[in-house]
């Protein structure tokens, strides 16, 4: 929509959101949220860039273990705080879930004395995010990223401030459970890539748009309007050390891609940096298939559905790509728990379809 009606040269993210919301008043509230997101991403970009400096003191471990059982990096915690604070003060968020938080964080505005939720009839959103995905790569200067998904707050989620304590707790738990929505409910998704440049790529459900941070003016400028991933490619982006424990359909497809005997007849090359946002961004722009499939040890793979798989799948699909577990569309999976993992194979339509056909032909539905 946007690039059909607007001149796309020198468009900042702020102007993009303003013009899109003029065309789509129902998403006007998202303008506020994306203002907070871009500010947080600029702050995180700066921290990541400066972290190796002796004066920065943001390298290394926080000394805590997060709910993933992973060593929390100082930067993980700082990036999480930056995002939570930025989003909280928009006044548009009811609840958020983060890779760095054990459970969803309730952002409902509360009366400081009674702790009762101040029911705000204003628009409420739910944010889910991985504040610094691939953070273990920062010390080596390898690209990292922030991944964000935005859901509407479930209208059935109402907290009666005068309800009995027990009932109000149940209502609040239901509201916190609002984070557990399938990707098809997403109203927006974005990632910020901290690499040779700082990129912010987003979708509002009508195409995928890429912005590059112009540090001379401190603004994200539209650089990739209406990204469309190449229909087919010859790049595979997986941790191929795990090939022996993958499903047979995937092993067979990879064997064909390696020898140029697959659907496209092309011999594939391998590109994998072990940092999802960087691998997905290259896949979006150059084409290819990125994935972290399940294997015998981890049948659901390694990546998280709620704040990695679903938002990245939304962005990929809006760019004309596909995102599947091998047998199911990732965006259609309803999370049972905040941190559940999901097998992911996403990218160029023709190549992902080749994997899906292999699963079907193998009789795995
Ligand atoms: P492996 C980074 O730790 C991450 O969560 C993703 O960003 C990345 O795609 C994946 O794990 C890499 O995992 O097992 O290949 O190192």
mmCIF file of C-alpha atoms and ligand atoms in Angstrom:
data_model
loop_
_atom_site.group_PDB
_atom_site.id
_atom_site.type_symbol
_atom_site.label_atom_id
_atom_site.label_comp_id
_atom_site.label_asym_id
_atom_site.label_seq_id
_atom_site.Cartn_x
_atom_site.Cartn_y
_atom_site.Cartn_z
ATOM 1 C CA UNK A 1 0.000 0.000 0.000
ATOM 2 C CA UNK A 2 2.578 2.450 1.205
ATOM 3 C CA UNK A 3 4.928 2.544 -1.788
ATOM 4 C CA UNK A 4 2.007 2.867 -4.212
ATOM 5 C CA UNK A 5 0.848 6.124 -2.701
ATOM 6 C CA UNK A 6 3.950 7.665 -1.206
ATOM 7 C CA UNK A 7 7.288 8.808 -2.511
ATOM 8 C CA UNK A 8 9.708 6.443 -0.809
ATOM 9 C CA UNK A 9 12.922 8.514 -0.944
ATOM 10 C CA UNK A 10 14.270 9.799 2.399
ATOM 11 C CA UNK A 11 11.340 8.398 4.330
ATOM 12 C CA UNK A 12 12.074 7.995 8.038
ATOM 13 C CA UNK A 13 10.395 5.293 10.113
ATOM 14 C CA UNK A 14 8.433 7.996 11.932
ATOM 15 C CA UNK A 15 7.073 9.394 8.641
ATOM 16 C CA UNK A 16 6.376 5.872 7.346
ATOM 17 C CA UNK A 17 4.302 5.012 10.423
ATOM 18 C CA UNK A 18 2.493 8.363 10.308
ATOM 19 C CA UNK A 19 1.581 8.010 6.627
ATOM 20 C CA UNK A 20 0.564 4.354 6.961
ATOM 21 C CA UNK A 21 -1.621 5.140 9.973
ATOM 22 C CA UNK A 22 -3.243 8.020 8.032
ATOM 23 C CA UNK A 23 -4.200 5.388 5.440
ATOM 24 C CA UNK A 24 -5.138 2.849 8.139
ATOM 25 C CA UNK A 25 -6.511 4.688 11.205
ATOM 26 C CA UNK A 26 -7.112 1.392 13.019
ATOM 27 C CA UNK A 27 -3.367 0.959 13.534
ATOM 28 C CA UNK A 28 -2.703 4.543 14.643
ATOM 29 C CA UNK A 29 -1.802 3.226 18.122
ATOM 30 C CA UNK A 30 1.057 1.193 16.624
ATOM 31 C CA UNK A 31 2.818 4.440 15.711
ATOM 32 C CA UNK A 32 3.439 5.064 19.410
ATOM 33 C CA UNK A 33 4.718 1.520 19.928
ATOM 34 C CA UNK A 34 7.105 1.671 16.985
ATOM 35 C CA UNK A 35 8.405 4.997 18.212
ATOM 36 C CA UNK A 36 9.409 3.239 21.431
ATOM 37 C CA UNK A 37 10.786 0.213 19.581
ATOM 38 C CA UNK A 38 13.038 2.282 17.321
ATOM 39 C CA UNK A 39 14.398 4.269 20.268
ATOM 40 C CA UNK A 40 15.144 1.052 22.164
ATOM 41 C CA UNK A 41 16.834 -0.501 19.108
ATOM 42 C CA UNK A 42 19.047 2.571 18.645
ATOM 43 C CA UNK A 43 20.086 2.338 22.310
ATOM 44 C CA UNK A 44 20.796 -1.399 22.039
ATOM 45 C CA UNK A 45 22.721 -0.888 18.775
ATOM 46 C CA UNK A 46 24.937 1.620 20.527
ATOM 47 C CA UNK A 47 25.521 -0.722 23.484
ATOM 48 C CA UNK A 48 26.367 -3.680 21.231
ATOM 49 C CA UNK A 49 28.776 -1.576 19.170
ATOM 50 C CA UNK A 50 30.567 -0.232 22.251
ATOM 51 C CA UNK A 51 30.553 -3.451 24.310
ATOM 52 C CA UNK A 52 34.100 -4.601 23.351
ATOM 53 C CA UNK A 53 35.567 -1.275 24.575
ATOM 54 C CA UNK A 54 37.443 -1.620 27.898
ATOM 55 C CA UNK A 55 35.369 1.257 29.286
ATOM 56 C CA UNK A 56 32.052 -0.372 28.433
ATOM 57 C CA UNK A 57 31.816 -3.040 31.157
ATOM 58 C CA UNK A 58 28.889 -4.684 29.340
ATOM 59 C CA UNK A 59 30.807 -7.707 28.098
ATOM 60 C CA UNK A 60 30.694 -11.069 29.732
ATOM 61 C CA UNK A 61 28.217 -12.894 31.912
ATOM 62 C CA UNK A 62 25.604 -11.484 34.197
ATOM 63 C CA UNK A 63 26.284 -14.377 36.507
ATOM 64 C CA UNK A 64 22.678 -15.546 36.279
ATOM 65 C CA UNK A 65 21.038 -18.428 34.424
ATOM 66 C CA UNK A 66 17.886 -17.498 32.516
ATOM 67 C CA UNK A 67 14.769 -19.622 32.159
ATOM 68 C CA UNK A 68 16.360 -21.136 29.061
ATOM 69 C CA UNK A 69 19.097 -22.554 31.283
ATOM 70 C CA UNK A 70 21.551 -20.319 29.395
ATOM 71 C CA UNK A 71 24.184 -18.091 30.937
ATOM 72 C CA UNK A 72 22.674 -14.628 30.856
ATOM 73 C CA UNK A 73 24.994 -12.076 29.297
ATOM 74 C CA UNK A 74 25.096 -8.614 30.811
ATOM 75 C CA UNK A 75 23.897 -7.293 27.470
ATOM 76 C CA UNK A 76 20.884 -9.656 27.504
ATOM 77 C CA UNK A 77 19.708 -8.158 30.769
ATOM 78 C CA UNK A 78 20.429 -4.557 29.750
ATOM 79 C CA UNK A 79 18.697 -4.962 26.366
ATOM 80 C CA UNK A 80 15.702 -6.553 28.089
ATOM 81 C CA UNK A 81 15.436 -3.647 30.537
ATOM 82 C CA UNK A 82 15.748 -1.070 27.741
ATOM 83 C CA UNK A 83 12.926 -2.672 25.765
ATOM 84 C CA UNK A 84 10.660 -3.214 28.779
ATOM 85 C CA UNK A 85 11.095 0.398 29.873
ATOM 86 C CA UNK A 86 10.559 1.805 26.381
ATOM 87 C CA UNK A 87 7.415 -0.251 25.820
ATOM 88 C CA UNK A 88 6.015 0.254 29.331
ATOM 89 C CA UNK A 89 6.069 4.024 29.046
ATOM 90 C CA UNK A 90 4.021 4.048 25.849
ATOM 91 C CA UNK A 91 1.012 3.309 28.041
ATOM 92 C CA UNK A 92 -0.215 1.080 25.204
ATOM 93 C CA UNK A 93 0.957 -2.258 26.547
ATOM 94 C CA UNK A 94 -0.928 -4.573 28.867
ATOM 95 C CA UNK A 95 1.452 -7.499 29.014
ATOM 96 C CA UNK A 96 4.821 -8.525 27.615
ATOM 97 C CA UNK A 97 6.777 -11.766 27.365
ATOM 98 C CA UNK A 98 10.524 -11.938 26.855
ATOM 99 C CA UNK A 99 13.150 -14.618 26.445
ATOM 100 C CA UNK A 100 14.789 -13.083 29.512
ATOM 101 C CA UNK A 101 11.674 -13.240 31.706
ATOM 102 C CA UNK A 102 10.498 -16.462 33.370
ATOM 103 C CA UNK A 103 6.805 -15.497 33.026
ATOM 104 C CA UNK A 104 4.852 -12.776 31.184
ATOM 105 C CA UNK A 105 5.305 -9.349 32.766
ATOM 106 C CA UNK A 106 2.112 -7.544 33.688
ATOM 107 C CA UNK A 107 2.339 -3.925 32.576
ATOM 108 C CA UNK A 108 -1.213 -3.021 33.530
ATOM 109 C CA UNK A 109 -1.184 0.422 35.139
ATOM 110 C CA UNK A 110 -1.943 -0.169 38.826
ATOM 111 C CA UNK A 111 -3.023 2.080 41.665
ATOM 112 C CA UNK A 112 0.236 2.276 43.711
ATOM 113 C CA UNK A 113 -1.621 1.909 47.015
ATOM 114 C CA UNK A 114 -4.290 -0.703 46.263
ATOM 115 C CA UNK A 115 -2.254 -2.437 43.514
ATOM 116 C CA UNK A 116 -5.571 -2.659 41.699
ATOM 117 C CA UNK A 117 -5.308 -2.562 37.934
ATOM 118 C CA UNK A 118 -6.489 0.816 36.669
ATOM 119 C CA UNK A 119 -8.739 -0.338 33.880
ATOM 120 C CA UNK A 120 -7.750 1.764 30.932
ATOM 121 C CA UNK A 121 -10.265 1.396 28.132
ATOM 122 C CA UNK A 122 -7.522 2.579 25.744
ATOM 123 C CA UNK A 123 -6.060 0.205 23.173
ATOM 124 C CA UNK A 124 -3.879 -2.380 24.809
ATOM 125 C CA UNK A 125 -1.262 -4.461 23.066
ATOM 126 C CA UNK A 126 0.792 -7.489 24.030
ATOM 127 C CA UNK A 127 4.505 -7.497 23.126
ATOM 128 C CA UNK A 128 6.668 -10.592 22.888
ATOM 129 C CA UNK A 129 10.382 -10.253 22.229
ATOM 130 C CA UNK A 130 13.875 -11.664 22.306
ATOM 131 C CA UNK A 131 15.841 -8.572 23.341
ATOM 132 C CA UNK A 132 19.230 -9.700 22.023
ATOM 133 C CA UNK A 133 19.097 -12.907 20.018
ATOM 134 C CA UNK A 134 22.474 -14.505 19.418
ATOM 135 C CA UNK A 135 24.064 -12.477 22.225
ATOM 136 C CA UNK A 136 26.788 -15.100 22.706
ATOM 137 C CA UNK A 137 28.143 -13.820 19.352
ATOM 138 C CA UNK A 138 28.627 -10.228 20.488
ATOM 139 C CA UNK A 139 32.097 -10.722 21.969
ATOM 140 C CA UNK A 140 33.263 -12.024 18.557
ATOM 141 C CA UNK A 141 31.672 -9.132 16.648
ATOM 142 C CA UNK A 142 29.196 -11.414 14.893
ATOM 143 C CA UNK A 143 25.787 -9.833 14.073
ATOM 144 C CA UNK A 144 23.002 -10.059 16.682
ATOM 145 C CA UNK A 145 19.424 -8.849 16.725
ATOM 146 C CA UNK A 146 16.223 -7.967 18.529
ATOM 147 C CA UNK A 147 13.013 -9.766 17.553
ATOM 148 C CA UNK A 148 9.565 -8.359 18.442
ATOM 149 C CA UNK A 149 5.968 -9.444 17.931
ATOM 150 C CA UNK A 150 2.889 -7.316 18.719
ATOM 151 C CA UNK A 151 -0.551 -8.794 19.442
ATOM 152 C CA UNK A 152 -3.800 -7.087 20.276
ATOM 153 C CA UNK A 153 -4.948 -7.583 23.823
ATOM 154 C CA UNK A 154 -7.717 -10.147 24.091
ATOM 155 C CA UNK A 155 -10.935 -8.193 24.680
ATOM 156 C CA UNK A 156 -12.173 -10.911 27.036
ATOM 157 C CA UNK A 157 -9.305 -9.960 29.304
ATOM 158 C CA UNK A 158 -10.932 -7.625 31.799
ATOM 159 C CA UNK A 159 -9.902 -7.260 35.416
ATOM 160 C CA UNK A 160 -12.656 -6.177 37.798
ATOM 161 C CA UNK A 161 -10.888 -4.036 40.406
ATOM 162 C CA UNK A 162 -13.705 -4.727 42.883
ATOM 163 C CA UNK A 163 -13.679 -8.494 42.422
ATOM 164 C CA UNK A 164 -12.696 -10.748 45.301
ATOM 165 C CA UNK A 165 -8.925 -11.277 45.547
ATOM 166 C CA UNK A 166 -9.241 -14.858 44.310
ATOM 167 C CA UNK A 167 -11.369 -13.898 41.309
ATOM 168 C CA UNK A 168 -9.187 -10.927 40.463
ATOM 169 C CA UNK A 169 -6.107 -13.168 40.501
ATOM 170 C CA UNK A 170 -7.817 -15.552 38.099
ATOM 171 C CA UNK A 171 -8.711 -12.633 35.833
ATOM 172 C CA UNK A 172 -5.139 -11.343 35.965
ATOM 173 C CA UNK A 173 -3.737 -14.782 35.157
ATOM 174 C CA UNK A 174 -6.063 -14.945 32.156
ATOM 175 C CA UNK A 175 -4.769 -11.572 31.026
ATOM 176 C CA UNK A 176 -1.171 -12.668 31.408
ATOM 177 C CA UNK A 177 -2.021 -15.750 29.384
ATOM 178 C CA UNK A 178 -2.893 -13.244 26.645
ATOM 179 C CA UNK A 179 0.669 -13.618 25.445
ATOM 180 C CA UNK A 180 -0.024 -17.192 24.302
ATOM 181 C CA UNK A 181 -1.519 -16.344 20.889
ATOM 182 C CA UNK A 182 -0.746 -17.999 17.520
ATOM 183 C CA UNK A 183 1.305 -16.081 14.952
ATOM 184 C CA UNK A 184 -1.829 -15.583 12.849
ATOM 185 C CA UNK A 185 -2.985 -13.124 15.547
ATOM 186 C CA UNK A 186 0.089 -10.924 15.169
ATOM 187 C CA UNK A 187 -0.721 -7.336 14.134
ATOM 188 C CA UNK A 188 2.943 -6.393 13.681
ATOM 189 C CA UNK A 189 6.408 -7.944 13.839
ATOM 190 C CA UNK A 190 9.885 -6.488 13.542
ATOM 191 C CA UNK A 191 13.535 -7.283 13.966
ATOM 192 C CA UNK A 192 16.501 -5.028 14.435
ATOM 193 C CA UNK A 193 19.822 -6.352 13.064
ATOM 194 C CA UNK A 194 23.033 -5.038 14.637
ATOM 195 C CA UNK A 195 25.613 -5.651 11.899
ATOM 196 C CA UNK A 196 27.636 -3.732 9.276
ATOM 197 C CA UNK A 197 24.640 -1.413 9.441
ATOM 198 C CA UNK A 198 21.736 -1.278 11.874
ATOM 199 C CA UNK A 199 18.611 -2.472 10.068
ATOM 200 C CA UNK A 200 15.011 -2.420 11.242
ATOM 201 C CA UNK A 201 12.700 -4.674 9.233
ATOM 202 C CA UNK A 202 8.979 -4.727 9.982
ATOM 203 C CA UNK A 203 5.586 -5.853 8.787
ATOM 204 C CA UNK A 204 2.166 -4.479 9.734
ATOM 205 C CA UNK A 205 0.443 -7.205 7.722
ATOM 206 C CA UNK A 206 0.694 -5.491 4.318
ATOM 207 C CA UNK A 207 4.198 -6.256 3.096
ATOM 208 C CA UNK A 208 7.672 -6.255 4.642
ATOM 209 C CA UNK A 209 9.623 -2.990 4.823
ATOM 210 C CA UNK A 210 13.313 -2.471 5.657
ATOM 211 C CA UNK A 211 14.921 0.596 7.201
ATOM 212 C CA UNK A 212 18.614 1.401 7.693
ATOM 213 C CA UNK A 213 19.878 3.583 10.534
ATOM 214 C CA UNK A 214 21.455 6.766 9.166
ATOM 215 C CA UNK A 215 23.710 7.614 12.097
ATOM 216 C CA UNK A 216 24.400 11.099 10.771
ATOM 217 C CA UNK A 217 20.798 12.061 11.483
ATOM 218 C CA UNK A 218 19.947 9.325 14.009
ATOM 219 C CA UNK A 219 16.947 8.154 11.990
ATOM 220 C CA UNK A 220 15.923 4.824 10.469
ATOM 221 C CA UNK A 221 15.459 5.600 6.749
ATOM 222 C CA UNK A 222 13.382 3.431 4.369
ATOM 223 C CA UNK A 223 15.969 1.531 2.328
ATOM 224 C CA UNK A 224 14.132 -1.667 1.337
ATOM 225 C CA UNK A 225 10.485 -0.853 0.469
ATOM 226 C CA UNK A 226 8.224 -3.897 0.035
ATOM 227 C CA UNK A 227 10.888 -6.623 0.279
ATOM 228 C CA UNK A 228 10.119 -9.738 -1.803
ATOM 229 C CA UNK A 229 12.271 -12.814 -1.182
ATOM 230 C CA UNK A 230 13.480 -14.554 -4.400
ATOM 231 C CA UNK A 231 11.077 -17.418 -5.294
ATOM 232 C CA UNK A 232 13.940 -19.895 -5.488
ATOM 233 C CA UNK A 233 17.582 -19.836 -4.507
ATOM 234 C CA UNK A 234 20.665 -21.940 -3.921
ATOM 235 C CA UNK A 235 21.598 -21.053 -0.331
ATOM 236 C CA UNK A 236 20.958 -23.307 2.648
ATOM 237 C CA UNK A 237 21.412 -21.893 6.146
ATOM 238 C CA UNK A 238 21.356 -24.597 8.836
ATOM 239 C CA UNK A 239 23.748 -25.976 11.430
ATOM 240 C CA UNK A 240 24.667 -28.929 9.250
ATOM 241 C CA UNK A 241 26.618 -30.581 12.077
ATOM 242 C CA UNK A 242 23.165 -31.779 13.196
ATOM 243 C CA UNK A 243 22.294 -33.383 9.795
ATOM 244 C CA UNK A 244 22.719 -36.989 11.046
ATOM 245 C CA UNK A 245 19.940 -36.497 13.616
ATOM 246 C CA UNK A 246 17.449 -34.756 11.283
ATOM 247 C CA UNK A 247 14.277 -36.346 9.844
ATOM 248 C CA UNK A 248 14.903 -38.414 6.681
ATOM 249 C CA UNK A 249 12.883 -36.069 4.375
ATOM 250 C CA UNK A 250 15.135 -33.180 5.320
ATOM 251 C CA UNK A 251 18.292 -35.289 4.988
ATOM 252 C CA UNK A 252 17.193 -36.450 1.524
ATOM 253 C CA UNK A 253 16.407 -32.905 0.388
ATOM 254 C CA UNK A 254 19.762 -31.627 1.620
ATOM 255 C CA UNK A 255 21.552 -34.456 -0.197
ATOM 256 C CA UNK A 256 19.862 -33.348 -3.462
ATOM 257 C CA UNK A 257 20.639 -29.672 -2.842
ATOM 258 C CA UNK A 258 24.307 -30.531 -2.198
ATOM 259 C CA UNK A 259 24.571 -32.406 -5.515
ATOM 260 C CA UNK A 260 22.382 -30.125 -7.651
ATOM 261 C CA UNK A 261 19.780 -32.876 -8.196
ATOM 262 C CA UNK A 262 16.908 -31.101 -6.391
ATOM 263 C CA UNK A 263 13.829 -29.364 -7.865
ATOM 264 C CA UNK A 264 15.778 -26.303 -9.030
ATOM 265 C CA UNK A 265 18.692 -28.354 -10.407
ATOM 266 C CA UNK A 266 21.002 -25.899 -8.647
ATOM 267 C CA UNK A 267 23.928 -26.965 -6.453
ATOM 268 C CA UNK A 268 23.408 -25.155 -3.143
ATOM 269 C CA UNK A 269 26.048 -23.368 -1.109
ATOM 270 C CA UNK A 270 25.923 -23.072 2.669
ATOM 271 C CA UNK A 271 25.775 -19.787 4.595
ATOM 272 C CA UNK A 272 25.281 -19.953 8.383
ATOM 273 C CA UNK A 273 26.400 -17.428 11.042
ATOM 274 C CA UNK A 274 24.638 -19.012 13.996
ATOM 275 C CA UNK A 275 22.660 -15.840 14.694
ATOM 276 C CA UNK A 276 19.024 -16.065 13.595
ATOM 277 C CA UNK A 277 18.388 -12.398 12.776
ATOM 278 C CA UNK A 278 21.469 -12.172 10.536
ATOM 279 C CA UNK A 279 20.735 -15.467 8.796
ATOM 280 C CA UNK A 280 17.066 -14.578 8.225
ATOM 281 C CA UNK A 281 17.910 -11.072 6.949
ATOM 282 C CA UNK A 282 20.365 -12.472 4.360
ATOM 283 C CA UNK A 283 17.757 -15.094 3.405
ATOM 284 C CA UNK A 284 15.092 -12.395 2.916
ATOM 285 C CA UNK A 285 17.336 -10.304 0.643
ATOM 286 C CA UNK A 286 19.342 -12.969 -1.238
ATOM 287 C CA UNK A 287 16.891 -15.884 -1.086
ATOM 288 C CA UNK A 288 17.545 -19.277 0.453
ATOM 289 C CA UNK A 289 16.267 -21.517 3.207
ATOM 290 C CA UNK A 290 17.086 -20.893 6.867
ATOM 291 C CA UNK A 291 16.175 -23.355 9.539
ATOM 292 C CA UNK A 292 16.606 -25.034 12.844
ATOM 293 C CA UNK A 293 14.725 -28.338 12.485
ATOM 294 C CA UNK A 294 13.851 -30.771 15.207
ATOM 295 C CA UNK A 295 16.124 -33.730 15.736
ATOM 296 C CA UNK A 296 16.130 -36.898 17.793
ATOM 297 C CA UNK A 297 17.555 -35.107 20.834
ATOM 298 C CA UNK A 298 15.374 -31.979 20.515
ATOM 299 C CA UNK A 299 12.248 -32.900 18.512
ATOM 300 C CA UNK A 300 11.146 -29.244 18.603
ATOM 301 C CA UNK A 301 14.534 -27.852 17.650
ATOM 302 C CA UNK A 302 16.067 -24.902 19.466
ATOM 303 C CA UNK A 303 14.222 -21.723 18.421
ATOM 304 C CA UNK A 304 11.303 -20.354 20.443
ATOM 305 C CA UNK A 305 7.854 -20.168 18.875
ATOM 306 C CA UNK A 306 6.418 -17.096 20.600
ATOM 307 C CA UNK A 307 9.177 -14.497 20.256
ATOM 308 C CA UNK A 308 11.428 -15.927 17.531
ATOM 309 C CA UNK A 309 9.544 -18.305 15.229
ATOM 310 C CA UNK A 310 6.171 -16.568 14.907
ATOM 311 C CA UNK A 311 7.354 -12.937 14.418
ATOM 312 C CA UNK A 312 10.087 -13.975 11.947
ATOM 313 C CA UNK A 313 7.588 -16.173 10.079
ATOM 314 C CA UNK A 314 5.163 -13.219 9.789
ATOM 315 C CA UNK A 315 7.937 -11.046 8.301
ATOM 316 C CA UNK A 316 9.015 -13.869 5.957
ATOM 317 C CA UNK A 317 5.474 -14.641 4.737
ATOM 318 C CA UNK A 318 4.729 -10.956 4.151
ATOM 319 C CA UNK A 319 7.837 -10.922 1.902
ATOM 320 C CA UNK A 320 6.405 -13.807 -0.133
ATOM 321 C CA UNK A 321 8.301 -16.594 1.620
ATOM 322 C CA UNK A 322 7.113 -19.639 3.560
ATOM 323 C CA UNK A 323 7.753 -20.816 7.110
ATOM 324 C CA UNK A 324 6.988 -24.358 8.189
ATOM 325 C CA UNK A 325 7.871 -26.993 10.763
ATOM 326 C CA UNK A 326 8.112 -29.340 7.760
ATOM 327 C CA UNK A 327 4.487 -30.352 8.151
ATOM 328 C CA UNK A 328 2.727 -27.326 9.661
ATOM 329 C CA UNK A 329 2.670 -23.559 9.046
ATOM 330 C CA UNK A 330 4.574 -22.044 12.006
ATOM 331 C CA UNK A 331 2.151 -19.089 12.293
ATOM 332 C CA UNK A 332 -0.786 -21.420 12.927
ATOM 333 C CA UNK A 333 0.686 -23.036 16.044
ATOM 334 C CA UNK A 334 -0.900 -21.876 19.318
ATOM 335 C CA UNK A 335 1.717 -21.786 22.091
ATOM 336 C CA UNK A 336 1.002 -23.832 25.225
ATOM 337 C CA UNK A 337 3.843 -22.238 27.150
ATOM 338 C CA UNK A 338 5.775 -18.968 26.778
ATOM 339 C CA UNK A 339 9.144 -20.539 26.014
ATOM 340 C CA UNK A 340 8.158 -23.552 23.939
ATOM 341 C CA UNK A 341 10.420 -24.411 21.022
ATOM 342 C CA UNK A 342 9.397 -25.010 17.417
ATOM 343 C CA UNK A 343 11.146 -26.638 14.435
ATOM 344 C CA UNK A 344 11.581 -23.992 11.701
ATOM 345 C CA UNK A 345 12.319 -24.165 7.968
ATOM 346 C CA UNK A 346 11.725 -20.795 6.286
ATOM 347 C CA UNK A 347 12.644 -18.939 3.120
ATOM 348 C CA UNK A 348 12.207 -19.014 -0.653
ATOM 349 C CA UNK A 349 8.818 -20.450 -1.583
ATOM 350 C CA UNK A 350 9.980 -23.067 -4.127
ATOM 351 C CA UNK A 351 12.713 -24.435 -1.873
ATOM 352 C CA UNK A 352 10.564 -24.625 1.259
ATOM 353 C CA UNK A 353 7.820 -26.329 -0.785
ATOM 354 C CA UNK A 354 10.415 -28.916 -1.848
ATOM 355 C CA UNK A 355 11.008 -29.722 1.846
ATOM 356 C CA UNK A 356 7.252 -29.842 2.576
ATOM 357 C CA UNK A 357 6.747 -32.218 -0.403
ATOM 358 C CA UNK A 358 9.536 -34.453 0.930
ATOM 359 C CA UNK A 359 7.735 -34.712 4.287
ATOM 360 C CA UNK A 360 4.404 -35.467 2.526
ATOM 361 C CA UNK A 361 5.989 -38.089 0.244
ATOM 362 C CA UNK A 362 7.607 -39.669 3.287
ATOM 363 C CA UNK A 363 4.152 -39.934 4.832
ATOM 364 C CA UNK A 364 4.890 -37.500 7.662
ATOM 365 C CA UNK A 365 1.865 -35.187 7.987
HETATM 366 P P1 LIG B 1 23.446 -23.326 17.001
HETATM 367 C C1 LIG B 1 21.558 -18.098 18.905
HETATM 368 O O1 LIG B 1 21.995 -18.723 20.095
HETATM 369 C C2 LIG B 1 20.320 -18.850 18.438
HETATM 370 O O2 LIG B 1 19.308 -18.785 19.387
HETATM 371 C C3 LIG B 1 19.846 -18.290 17.108
HETATM 372 O O3 LIG B 1 20.070 -16.928 16.978
HETATM 373 C C4 LIG B 1 20.639 -19.105 16.093
HETATM 374 O O4 LIG B 1 19.971 -19.238 14.857
HETATM 375 C C5 LIG B 1 20.790 -20.462 16.799
HETATM 376 O O5 LIG B 1 20.655 -20.218 18.202
HETATM 377 C C6 LIG B 1 22.157 -21.074 16.557
HETATM 378 O O6 LIG B 1 22.189 -22.331 17.213
HETATM 379 O O7 LIG B 1 23.058 -24.576 17.753
HETATM 380 O O8 LIG B 1 23.561 -23.565 15.511
HETATM 381 O O9 LIG B 1 24.638 -22.611 17.565
#
